[in-house]
Coordinates of C-alpha atoms in Angstrom, one line a residue:
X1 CA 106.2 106.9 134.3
X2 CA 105.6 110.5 136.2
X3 CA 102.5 111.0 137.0
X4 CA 100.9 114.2 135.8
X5 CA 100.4 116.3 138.9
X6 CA 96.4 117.2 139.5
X7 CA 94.6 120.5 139.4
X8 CA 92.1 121.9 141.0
X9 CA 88.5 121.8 139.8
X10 CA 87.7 125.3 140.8
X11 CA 88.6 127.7 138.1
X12 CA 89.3 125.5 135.6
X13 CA 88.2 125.9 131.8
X14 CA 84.9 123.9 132.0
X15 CA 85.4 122.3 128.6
X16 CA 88.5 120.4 129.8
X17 CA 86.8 119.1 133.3
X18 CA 86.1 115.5 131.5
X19 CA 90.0 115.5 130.4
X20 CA 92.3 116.8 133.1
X21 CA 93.6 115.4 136.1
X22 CA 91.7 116.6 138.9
X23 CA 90.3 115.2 141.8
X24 CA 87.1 114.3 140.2
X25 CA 88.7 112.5 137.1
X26 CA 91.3 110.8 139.6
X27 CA 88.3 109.2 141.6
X28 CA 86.5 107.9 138.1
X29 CA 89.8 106.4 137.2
X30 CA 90.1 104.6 140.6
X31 CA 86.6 103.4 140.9
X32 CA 86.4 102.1 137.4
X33 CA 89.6 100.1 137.9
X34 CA 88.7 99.0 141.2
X35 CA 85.6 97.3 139.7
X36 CA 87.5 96.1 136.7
X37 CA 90.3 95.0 138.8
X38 CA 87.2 92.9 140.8
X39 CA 85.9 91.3 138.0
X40 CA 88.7 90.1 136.4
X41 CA 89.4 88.0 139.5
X42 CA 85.7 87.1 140.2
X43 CA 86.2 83.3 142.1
X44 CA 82.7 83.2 141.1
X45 CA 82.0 84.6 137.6
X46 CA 78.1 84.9 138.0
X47 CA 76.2 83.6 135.1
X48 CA 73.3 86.1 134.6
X49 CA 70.6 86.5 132.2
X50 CA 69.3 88.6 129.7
X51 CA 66.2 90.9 131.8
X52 CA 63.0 92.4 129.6
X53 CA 63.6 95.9 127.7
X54 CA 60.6 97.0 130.7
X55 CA 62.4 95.8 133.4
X56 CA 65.5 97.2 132.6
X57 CA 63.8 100.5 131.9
X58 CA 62.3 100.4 135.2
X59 CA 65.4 99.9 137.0
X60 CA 67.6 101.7 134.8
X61 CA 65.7 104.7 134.2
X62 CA 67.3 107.9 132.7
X63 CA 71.0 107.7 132.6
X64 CA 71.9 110.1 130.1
X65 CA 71.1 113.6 131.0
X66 CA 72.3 117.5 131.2
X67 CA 74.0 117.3 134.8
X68 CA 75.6 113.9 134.6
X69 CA 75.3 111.4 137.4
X70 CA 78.6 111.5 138.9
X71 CA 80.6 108.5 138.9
X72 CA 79.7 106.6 141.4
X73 CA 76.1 106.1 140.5
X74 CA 76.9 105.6 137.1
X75 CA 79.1 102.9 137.8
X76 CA 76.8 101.6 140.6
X77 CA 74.1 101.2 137.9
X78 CA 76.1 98.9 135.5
X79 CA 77.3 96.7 138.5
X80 CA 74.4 96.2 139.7
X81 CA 71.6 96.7 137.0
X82 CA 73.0 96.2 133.6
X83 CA 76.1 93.6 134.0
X84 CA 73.8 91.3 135.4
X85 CA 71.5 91.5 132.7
X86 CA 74.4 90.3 129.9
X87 CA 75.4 86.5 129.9
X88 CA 78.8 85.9 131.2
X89 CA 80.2 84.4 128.5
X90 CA 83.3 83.3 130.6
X91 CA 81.4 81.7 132.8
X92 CA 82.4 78.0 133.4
X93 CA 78.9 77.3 132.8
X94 CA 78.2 79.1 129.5
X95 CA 78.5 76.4 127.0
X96 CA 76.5 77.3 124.2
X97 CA 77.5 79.1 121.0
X98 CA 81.2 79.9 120.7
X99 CA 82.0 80.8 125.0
X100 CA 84.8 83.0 125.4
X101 CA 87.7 82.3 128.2
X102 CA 90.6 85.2 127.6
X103 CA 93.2 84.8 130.0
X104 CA 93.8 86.7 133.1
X105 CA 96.6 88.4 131.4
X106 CA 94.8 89.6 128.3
X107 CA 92.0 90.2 130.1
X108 CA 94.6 93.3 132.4
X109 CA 96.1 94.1 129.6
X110 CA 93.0 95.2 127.1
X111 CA 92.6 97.8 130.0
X112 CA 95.9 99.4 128.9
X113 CA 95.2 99.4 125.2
X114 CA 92.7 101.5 125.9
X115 CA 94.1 103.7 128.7
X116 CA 97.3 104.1 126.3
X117 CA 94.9 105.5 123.6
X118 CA 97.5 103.9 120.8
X119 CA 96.1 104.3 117.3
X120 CA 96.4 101.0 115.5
X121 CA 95.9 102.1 111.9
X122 CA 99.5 102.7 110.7
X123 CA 103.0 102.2 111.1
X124 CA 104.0 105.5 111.3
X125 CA 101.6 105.8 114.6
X126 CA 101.3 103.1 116.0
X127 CA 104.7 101.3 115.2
X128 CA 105.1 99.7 118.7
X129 CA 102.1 97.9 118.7
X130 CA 102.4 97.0 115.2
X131 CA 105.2 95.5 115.5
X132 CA 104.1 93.4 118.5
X133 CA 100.8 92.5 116.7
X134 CA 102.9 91.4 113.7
X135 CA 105.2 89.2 116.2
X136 CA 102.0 86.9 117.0
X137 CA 100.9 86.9 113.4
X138 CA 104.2 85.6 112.3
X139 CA 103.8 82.7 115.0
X140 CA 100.5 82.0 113.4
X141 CA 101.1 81.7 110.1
X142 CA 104.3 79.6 110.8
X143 CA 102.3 77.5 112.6
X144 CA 99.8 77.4 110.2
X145 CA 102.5 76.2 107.9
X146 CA 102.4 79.8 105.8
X147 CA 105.8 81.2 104.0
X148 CA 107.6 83.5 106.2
X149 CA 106.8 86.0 103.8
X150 CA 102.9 85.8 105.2
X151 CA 101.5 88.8 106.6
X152 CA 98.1 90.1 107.9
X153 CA 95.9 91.9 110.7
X154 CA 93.7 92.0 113.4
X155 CA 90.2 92.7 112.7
X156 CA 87.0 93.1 114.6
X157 CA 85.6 89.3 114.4
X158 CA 85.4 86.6 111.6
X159 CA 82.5 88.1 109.8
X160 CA 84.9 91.3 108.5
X161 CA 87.8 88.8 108.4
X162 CA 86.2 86.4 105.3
X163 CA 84.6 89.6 103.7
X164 CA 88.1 91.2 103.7
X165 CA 90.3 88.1 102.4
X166 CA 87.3 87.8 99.7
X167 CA 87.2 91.5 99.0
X168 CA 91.2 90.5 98.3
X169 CA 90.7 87.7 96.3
X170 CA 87.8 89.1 94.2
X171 CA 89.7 92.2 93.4
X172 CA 92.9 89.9 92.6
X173 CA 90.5 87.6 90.0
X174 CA 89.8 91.2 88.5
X175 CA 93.8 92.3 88.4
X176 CA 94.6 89.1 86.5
X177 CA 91.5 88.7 84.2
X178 CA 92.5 92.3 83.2
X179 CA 96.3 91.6 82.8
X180 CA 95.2 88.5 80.4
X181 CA 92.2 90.6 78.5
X182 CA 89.8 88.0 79.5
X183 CA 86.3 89.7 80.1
X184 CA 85.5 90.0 83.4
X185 CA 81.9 87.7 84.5
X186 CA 79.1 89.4 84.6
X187 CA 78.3 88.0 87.9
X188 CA 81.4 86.8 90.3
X189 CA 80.9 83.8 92.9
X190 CA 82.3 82.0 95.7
X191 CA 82.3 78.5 96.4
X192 CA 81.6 77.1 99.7
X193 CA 79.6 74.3 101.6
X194 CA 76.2 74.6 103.0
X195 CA 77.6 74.1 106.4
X196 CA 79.8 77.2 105.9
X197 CA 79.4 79.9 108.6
X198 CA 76.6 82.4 108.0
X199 CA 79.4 85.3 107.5
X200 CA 80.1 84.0 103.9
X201 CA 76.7 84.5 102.6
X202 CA 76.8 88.0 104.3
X203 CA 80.0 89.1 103.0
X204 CA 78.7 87.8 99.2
X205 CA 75.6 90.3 99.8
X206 CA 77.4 92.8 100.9
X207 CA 80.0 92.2 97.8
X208 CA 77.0 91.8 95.5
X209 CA 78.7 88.2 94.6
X210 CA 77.0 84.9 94.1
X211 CA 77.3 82.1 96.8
X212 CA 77.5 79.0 95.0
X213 CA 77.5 75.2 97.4
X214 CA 78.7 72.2 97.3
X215 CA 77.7 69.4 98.6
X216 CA 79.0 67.8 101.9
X217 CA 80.0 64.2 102.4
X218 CA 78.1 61.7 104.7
X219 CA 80.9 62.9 107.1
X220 CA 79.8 66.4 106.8
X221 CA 83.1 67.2 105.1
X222 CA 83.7 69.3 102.4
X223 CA 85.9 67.2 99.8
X224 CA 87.7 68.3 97.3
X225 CA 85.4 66.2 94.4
X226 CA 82.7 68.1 95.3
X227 CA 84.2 71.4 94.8
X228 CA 85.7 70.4 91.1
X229 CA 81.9 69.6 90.3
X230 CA 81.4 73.4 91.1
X231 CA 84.1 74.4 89.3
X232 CA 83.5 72.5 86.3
X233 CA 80.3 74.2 86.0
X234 CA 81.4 78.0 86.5
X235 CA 84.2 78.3 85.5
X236 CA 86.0 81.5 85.4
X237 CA 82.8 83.3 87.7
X238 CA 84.1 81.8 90.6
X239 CA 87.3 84.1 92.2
X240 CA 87.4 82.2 95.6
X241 CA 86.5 78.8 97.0
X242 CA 86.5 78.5 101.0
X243 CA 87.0 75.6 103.4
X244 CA 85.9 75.7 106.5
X245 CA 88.4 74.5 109.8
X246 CA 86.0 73.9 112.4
X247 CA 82.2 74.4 111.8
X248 CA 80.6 76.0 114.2
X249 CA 77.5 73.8 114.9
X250 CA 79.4 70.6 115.1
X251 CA 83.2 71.6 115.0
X252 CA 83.5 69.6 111.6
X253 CA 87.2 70.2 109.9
X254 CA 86.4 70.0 106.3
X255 CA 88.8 68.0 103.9
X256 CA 90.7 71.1 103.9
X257 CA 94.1 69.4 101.7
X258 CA 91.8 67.8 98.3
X259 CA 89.8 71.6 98.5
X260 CA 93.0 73.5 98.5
X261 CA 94.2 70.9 95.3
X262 CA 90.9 71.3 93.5
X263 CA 91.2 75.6 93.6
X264 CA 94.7 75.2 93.0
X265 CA 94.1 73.8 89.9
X266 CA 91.8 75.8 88.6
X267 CA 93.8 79.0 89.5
X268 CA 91.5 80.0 92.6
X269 CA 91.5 82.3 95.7
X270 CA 91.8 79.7 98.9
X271 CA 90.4 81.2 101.7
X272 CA 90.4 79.1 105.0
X273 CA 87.7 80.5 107.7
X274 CA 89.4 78.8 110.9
X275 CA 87.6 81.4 113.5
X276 CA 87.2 79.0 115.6
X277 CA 88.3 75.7 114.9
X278 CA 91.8 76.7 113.4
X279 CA 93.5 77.5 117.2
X280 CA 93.5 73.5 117.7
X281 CA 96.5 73.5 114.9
X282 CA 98.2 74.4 118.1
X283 CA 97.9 70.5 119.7
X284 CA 100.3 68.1 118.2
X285 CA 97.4 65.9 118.7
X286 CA 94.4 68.0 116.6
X287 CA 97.3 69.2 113.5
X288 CA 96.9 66.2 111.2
X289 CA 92.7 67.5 110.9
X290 CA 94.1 70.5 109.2
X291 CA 96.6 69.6 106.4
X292 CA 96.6 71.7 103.5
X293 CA 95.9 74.6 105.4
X294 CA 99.8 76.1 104.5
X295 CA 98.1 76.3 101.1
X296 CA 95.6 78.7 101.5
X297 CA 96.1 82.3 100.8
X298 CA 94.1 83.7 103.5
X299 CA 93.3 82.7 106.9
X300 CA 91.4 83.9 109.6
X301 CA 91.3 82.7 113.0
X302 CA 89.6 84.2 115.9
X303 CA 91.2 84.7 119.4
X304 CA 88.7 86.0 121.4
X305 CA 87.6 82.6 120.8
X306 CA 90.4 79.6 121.4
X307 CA 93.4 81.8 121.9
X308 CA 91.8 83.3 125.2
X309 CA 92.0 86.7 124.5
X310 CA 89.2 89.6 124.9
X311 CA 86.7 90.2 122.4
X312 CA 87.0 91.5 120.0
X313 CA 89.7 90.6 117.9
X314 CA 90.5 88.1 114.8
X315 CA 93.5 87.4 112.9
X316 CA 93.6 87.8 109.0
X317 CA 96.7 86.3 107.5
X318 CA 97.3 86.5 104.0
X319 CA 100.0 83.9 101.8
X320 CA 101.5 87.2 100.3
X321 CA 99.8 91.1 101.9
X322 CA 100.5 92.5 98.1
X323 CA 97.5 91.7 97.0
X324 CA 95.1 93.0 100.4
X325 CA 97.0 96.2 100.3
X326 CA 96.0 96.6 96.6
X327 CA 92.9 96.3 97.3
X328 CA 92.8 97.7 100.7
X329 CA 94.7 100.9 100.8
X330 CA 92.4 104.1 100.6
X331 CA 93.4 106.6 99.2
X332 CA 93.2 110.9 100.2
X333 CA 95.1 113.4 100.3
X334 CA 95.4 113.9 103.8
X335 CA 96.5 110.1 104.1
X336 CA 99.3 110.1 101.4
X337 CA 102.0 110.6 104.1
X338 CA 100.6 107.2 104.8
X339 CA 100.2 105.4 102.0
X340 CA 103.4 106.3 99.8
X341 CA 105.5 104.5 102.8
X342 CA 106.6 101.5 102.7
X343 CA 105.9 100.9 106.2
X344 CA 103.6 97.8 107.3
X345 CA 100.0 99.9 107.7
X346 CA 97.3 97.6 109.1
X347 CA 94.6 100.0 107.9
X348 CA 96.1 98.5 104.1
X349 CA 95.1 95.0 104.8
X350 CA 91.3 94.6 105.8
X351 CA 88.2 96.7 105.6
X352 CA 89.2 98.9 108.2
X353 CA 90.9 102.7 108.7
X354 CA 90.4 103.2 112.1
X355 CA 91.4 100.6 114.7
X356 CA 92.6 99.8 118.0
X357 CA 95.2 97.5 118.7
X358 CA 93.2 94.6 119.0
X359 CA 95.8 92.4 118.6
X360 CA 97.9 93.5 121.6
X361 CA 95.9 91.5 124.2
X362 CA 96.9 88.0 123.0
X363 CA 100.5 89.5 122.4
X364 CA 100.9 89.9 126.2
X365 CA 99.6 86.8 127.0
X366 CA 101.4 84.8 124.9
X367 CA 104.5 86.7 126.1
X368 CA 103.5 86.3 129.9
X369 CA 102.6 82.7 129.7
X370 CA 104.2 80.9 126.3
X371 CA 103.2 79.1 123.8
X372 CA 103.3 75.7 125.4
X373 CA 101.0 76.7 127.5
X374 CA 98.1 77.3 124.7
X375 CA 98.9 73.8 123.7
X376 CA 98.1 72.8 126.8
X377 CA 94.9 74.4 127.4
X378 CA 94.0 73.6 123.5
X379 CA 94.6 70.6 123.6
X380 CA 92.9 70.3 127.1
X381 CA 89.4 71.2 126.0
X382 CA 89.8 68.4 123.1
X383 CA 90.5 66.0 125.5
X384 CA 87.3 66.7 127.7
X385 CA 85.1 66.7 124.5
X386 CA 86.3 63.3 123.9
X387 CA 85.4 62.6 127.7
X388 CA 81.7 63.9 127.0
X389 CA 81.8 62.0 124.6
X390 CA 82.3 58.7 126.0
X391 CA 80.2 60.0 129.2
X392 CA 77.2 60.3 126.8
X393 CA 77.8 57.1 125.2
X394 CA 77.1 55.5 128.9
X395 CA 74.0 57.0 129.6
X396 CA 70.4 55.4 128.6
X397 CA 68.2 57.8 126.7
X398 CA 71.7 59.9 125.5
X399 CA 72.7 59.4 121.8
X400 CA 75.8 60.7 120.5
X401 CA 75.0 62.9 116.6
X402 CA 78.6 62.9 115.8
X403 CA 82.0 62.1 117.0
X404 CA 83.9 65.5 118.2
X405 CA 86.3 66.6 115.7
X406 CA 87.3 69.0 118.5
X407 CA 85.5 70.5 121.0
X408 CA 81.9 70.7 120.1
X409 CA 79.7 68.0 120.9
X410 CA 76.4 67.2 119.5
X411 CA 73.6 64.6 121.2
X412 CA 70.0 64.3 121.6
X413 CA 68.1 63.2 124.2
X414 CA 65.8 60.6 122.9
X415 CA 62.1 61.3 122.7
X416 CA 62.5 65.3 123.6
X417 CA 61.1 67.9 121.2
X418 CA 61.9 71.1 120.9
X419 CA 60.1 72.2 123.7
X420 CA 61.6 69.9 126.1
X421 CA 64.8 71.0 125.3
X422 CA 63.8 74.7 125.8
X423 CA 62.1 73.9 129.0
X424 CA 65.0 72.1 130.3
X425 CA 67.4 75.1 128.8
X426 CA 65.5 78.0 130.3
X427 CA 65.5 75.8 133.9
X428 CA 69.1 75.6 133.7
X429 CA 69.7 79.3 133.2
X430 CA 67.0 80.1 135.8
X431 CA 69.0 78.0 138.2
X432 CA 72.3 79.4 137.0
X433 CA 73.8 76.7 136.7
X434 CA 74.6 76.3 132.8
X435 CA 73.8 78.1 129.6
X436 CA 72.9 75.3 127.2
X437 CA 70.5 76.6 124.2
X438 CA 69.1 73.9 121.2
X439 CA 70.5 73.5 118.0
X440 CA 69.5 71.5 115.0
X441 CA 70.8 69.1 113.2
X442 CA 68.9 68.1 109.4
X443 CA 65.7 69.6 110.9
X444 CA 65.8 67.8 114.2
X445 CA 66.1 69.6 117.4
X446 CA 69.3 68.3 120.0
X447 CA 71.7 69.9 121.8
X448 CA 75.3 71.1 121.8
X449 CA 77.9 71.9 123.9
X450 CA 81.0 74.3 123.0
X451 CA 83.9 73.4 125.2
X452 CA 86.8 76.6 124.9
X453 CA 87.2 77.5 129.1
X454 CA 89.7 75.2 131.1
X455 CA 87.9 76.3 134.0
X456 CA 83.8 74.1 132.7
X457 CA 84.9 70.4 135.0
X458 CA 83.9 66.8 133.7
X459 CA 82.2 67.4 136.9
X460 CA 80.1 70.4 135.9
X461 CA 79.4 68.2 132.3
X462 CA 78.6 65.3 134.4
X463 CA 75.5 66.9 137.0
X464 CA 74.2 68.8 133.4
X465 CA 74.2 65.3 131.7
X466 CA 72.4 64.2 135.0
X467 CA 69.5 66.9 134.7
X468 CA 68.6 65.3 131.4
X469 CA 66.0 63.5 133.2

């Protein structure tokens, strides 16, 4: 690639001084990949800490003004006042909600999806990185068990992947109910479980959809029983039911094979939310949790979670696309050129029109390093679960909530309350040495550990097991 040739500042039009290639723009370039380039291959990520809105104010001050501050100060404040302030959610340490642990590659390569300003939206655009996107997807749903026919997209995160697959399935309910002249509800619903992630009840406000739950078993499963006693009950108001493949508070796999039966049967929508427990399909070891998932017709999974790539980026994969780009596809005269192809348009699959391609980041990993590889980092972090496990197990005062499904695990340390645990949380974080928050389990207070980075040791477990004193 030629390199365009720079021009000089002076005399210049001033309203292209942010866009050419001058000596100014050439030095922002170089000192913003410098820093990214040193970050990215931090030894030592640092942990950090969220600061106080007046301290940040303080030391921040006024970045945003007529003049500009020139590069380096700019960048100079964010290395050194704002990046600290934000966790490091890579960092070994960080061990508490969903972590994050992309990949060195992926990490690089996000830098050129945005330096190569590709539009994502549309085949016609974008068809290079379409077609790369749609190369991982297809290794998804095939290992997912889906029909080679299987299609989908990348999307922001899991929240807009469920409310697009049940934006699908609710407008596919309303296709067929019209094709058969049955009268549409007057209220729709979606069955899930009570332990179903918080992004189901959103997307059934949003949707303006009822949210109907049933019960768990003593194994804090969804079964299959308990969704035909749902069913029974509402009949033809309910357009999707939705199983969950990996909770996030415990990890739990729900009985993902009897739910896909029981909406089978009754001619339902099967949405499987996998964001983060789905990626463990990948070890030979974790598949058997997950049969019946090559029944569902959706699926999202989330690899800025357990595929190590960047946020933000999650992968919606539909049984057959007909129906997504049915309900999908917007329509305008300005994007017929668009829409009246038959090309593969991302922008026709999810709630989306604009987008980046999100998906390219785990495409270049998985083409650097293979797909053995994630099976052995997957099935790496279930291992040392299992080894927490058994490490907790051994330890007076430690009791074990649940057995890991995969790699979440869930203990108490008897005779703390809530404010013990914060105590010994915020102490933690003050020392940098983990970020391990509370959760709660049936209205008691314990804590939980989230195991994604193959960089967090047994040993680093081990000496934050040792601080539960």
């Amino acid at each position: 690639m030629t390199r365009a040739p720079e021009l000089p500042s002076s005399g210049l039009d001033t309203a292209a001084r942010m866009h050419a290639i001058t000596p100014q723009t050439t030095a922002v370039v170089d000192q913003v990949l410098e820093y990214a380039r040193r970050r990215a291959l931090y030894s030592d990520v640092p942990l950090d800490r969220a600061m106080r809105l007046a301290d940040l104010r303080r030391l921040a001050g006024d970045s945003i003004r007529p003049d500009g501050m020139g590069s380096e100060r700019a960048l100079a404040l964010f290395e050194h006042v704002l990046a600290p302030a934000c966790l490091s959610t890579d960092h070994p340490g960080y061990l508490s909600f969903i972590p994050s642990a992309p990949s060195k590659a992926a990490l690089a390569f996000d830098v050129v999806v945005s330096a190569s300003a590709i539009y994502g939206g549309s085949w016609m655009e974008g068809s290079g990185a379409v077609f790369a996107e749609n190369e991982v997807l297809r290794w998804l749903a095939g290992e997912f068990g889906l029909p080679a026919s299987a299609g989908g997209v990348f999307v922001q995160g899991g929240t807009i992947g469920n409310l697009s697959a049940l934006v699908t399935a609710r407008d596919h309910a309303r296709r067929r109910a019209a094709d058969t002249e049955r009268p549409a509800p007057a209220r729709w619903a979606v069955v899930c479980s009570a332990e179903a992630h918080s992004s189901i009840a959103s997307a059934a406000a949003v949707m303006d959809v009822d949210v109907l739950t049933a019960a768990v078993g003593d194994d804090g499963k969804l079964h299959g029983a308990a969704v035909r006693a749902v069913l029974d009950d509402h009949g033809d108001r309910v357009f999707a039911v939705v199983a969950t493949a990996g909770t996030t508070n415990f990890g739990i796999v729900d009985d993902i094979a009897s739910i896909a039966d029981a909406a089978k049967d009754a001619g339902v929508w099967f949405h499987v939310d996998g964001a983060y427990g789905l990626a463990a399909m990948l070890s030979p070891a974790s598949r058997p949790l997950f049969a019946g998932v090559e029944q569902a017709d959706s699926v999202i999974v989330d690899p800025h979670k357990w595929l190590f790539a960047p946020f933000d980026a999650c992968a919606l994969i539909y049984r057959d696309p007909v129906p997504a780009i049915q309900a999908h596809t917007q329509k305008a005269e300005y994007l017929d050129t668009l829409t009246d192809s038959l090309d593969w348009n991302p922008s026709d699959l999810a709630i989306q029109l604009t987008r980046r391609a999100r998906g390219l980041p785990l495409w270049f990993s998985l083409a650097v390093h293979g797909t053995e590889q994630y099976r052995t980092t997957i099935a790496d972090a279930v291992s040392r679960a299992k080894r927490l496990a058994d490490d907790i197990r051994r330890r007076p005062g430690l009791t074990l909530v649940r057995e890991p499904d995969l790699s979440v695990v869930v203990f108490r340390r008897e005779g703390w309350s809530l404010a013990d645990y914060e105590a010994w949380s915020d102490r933690l974080l003050d020392e940098q040495r983990a970020f391990v928050v509370p959760s709660s389990h049936r209205g008691e207070p314990v804590l939980r550990i989230a195991l994604i980075s193959p960089l967090t040791t047994d040993e680093l477990l081990g000496e934050i097991l040792d601080s539960l004193v």
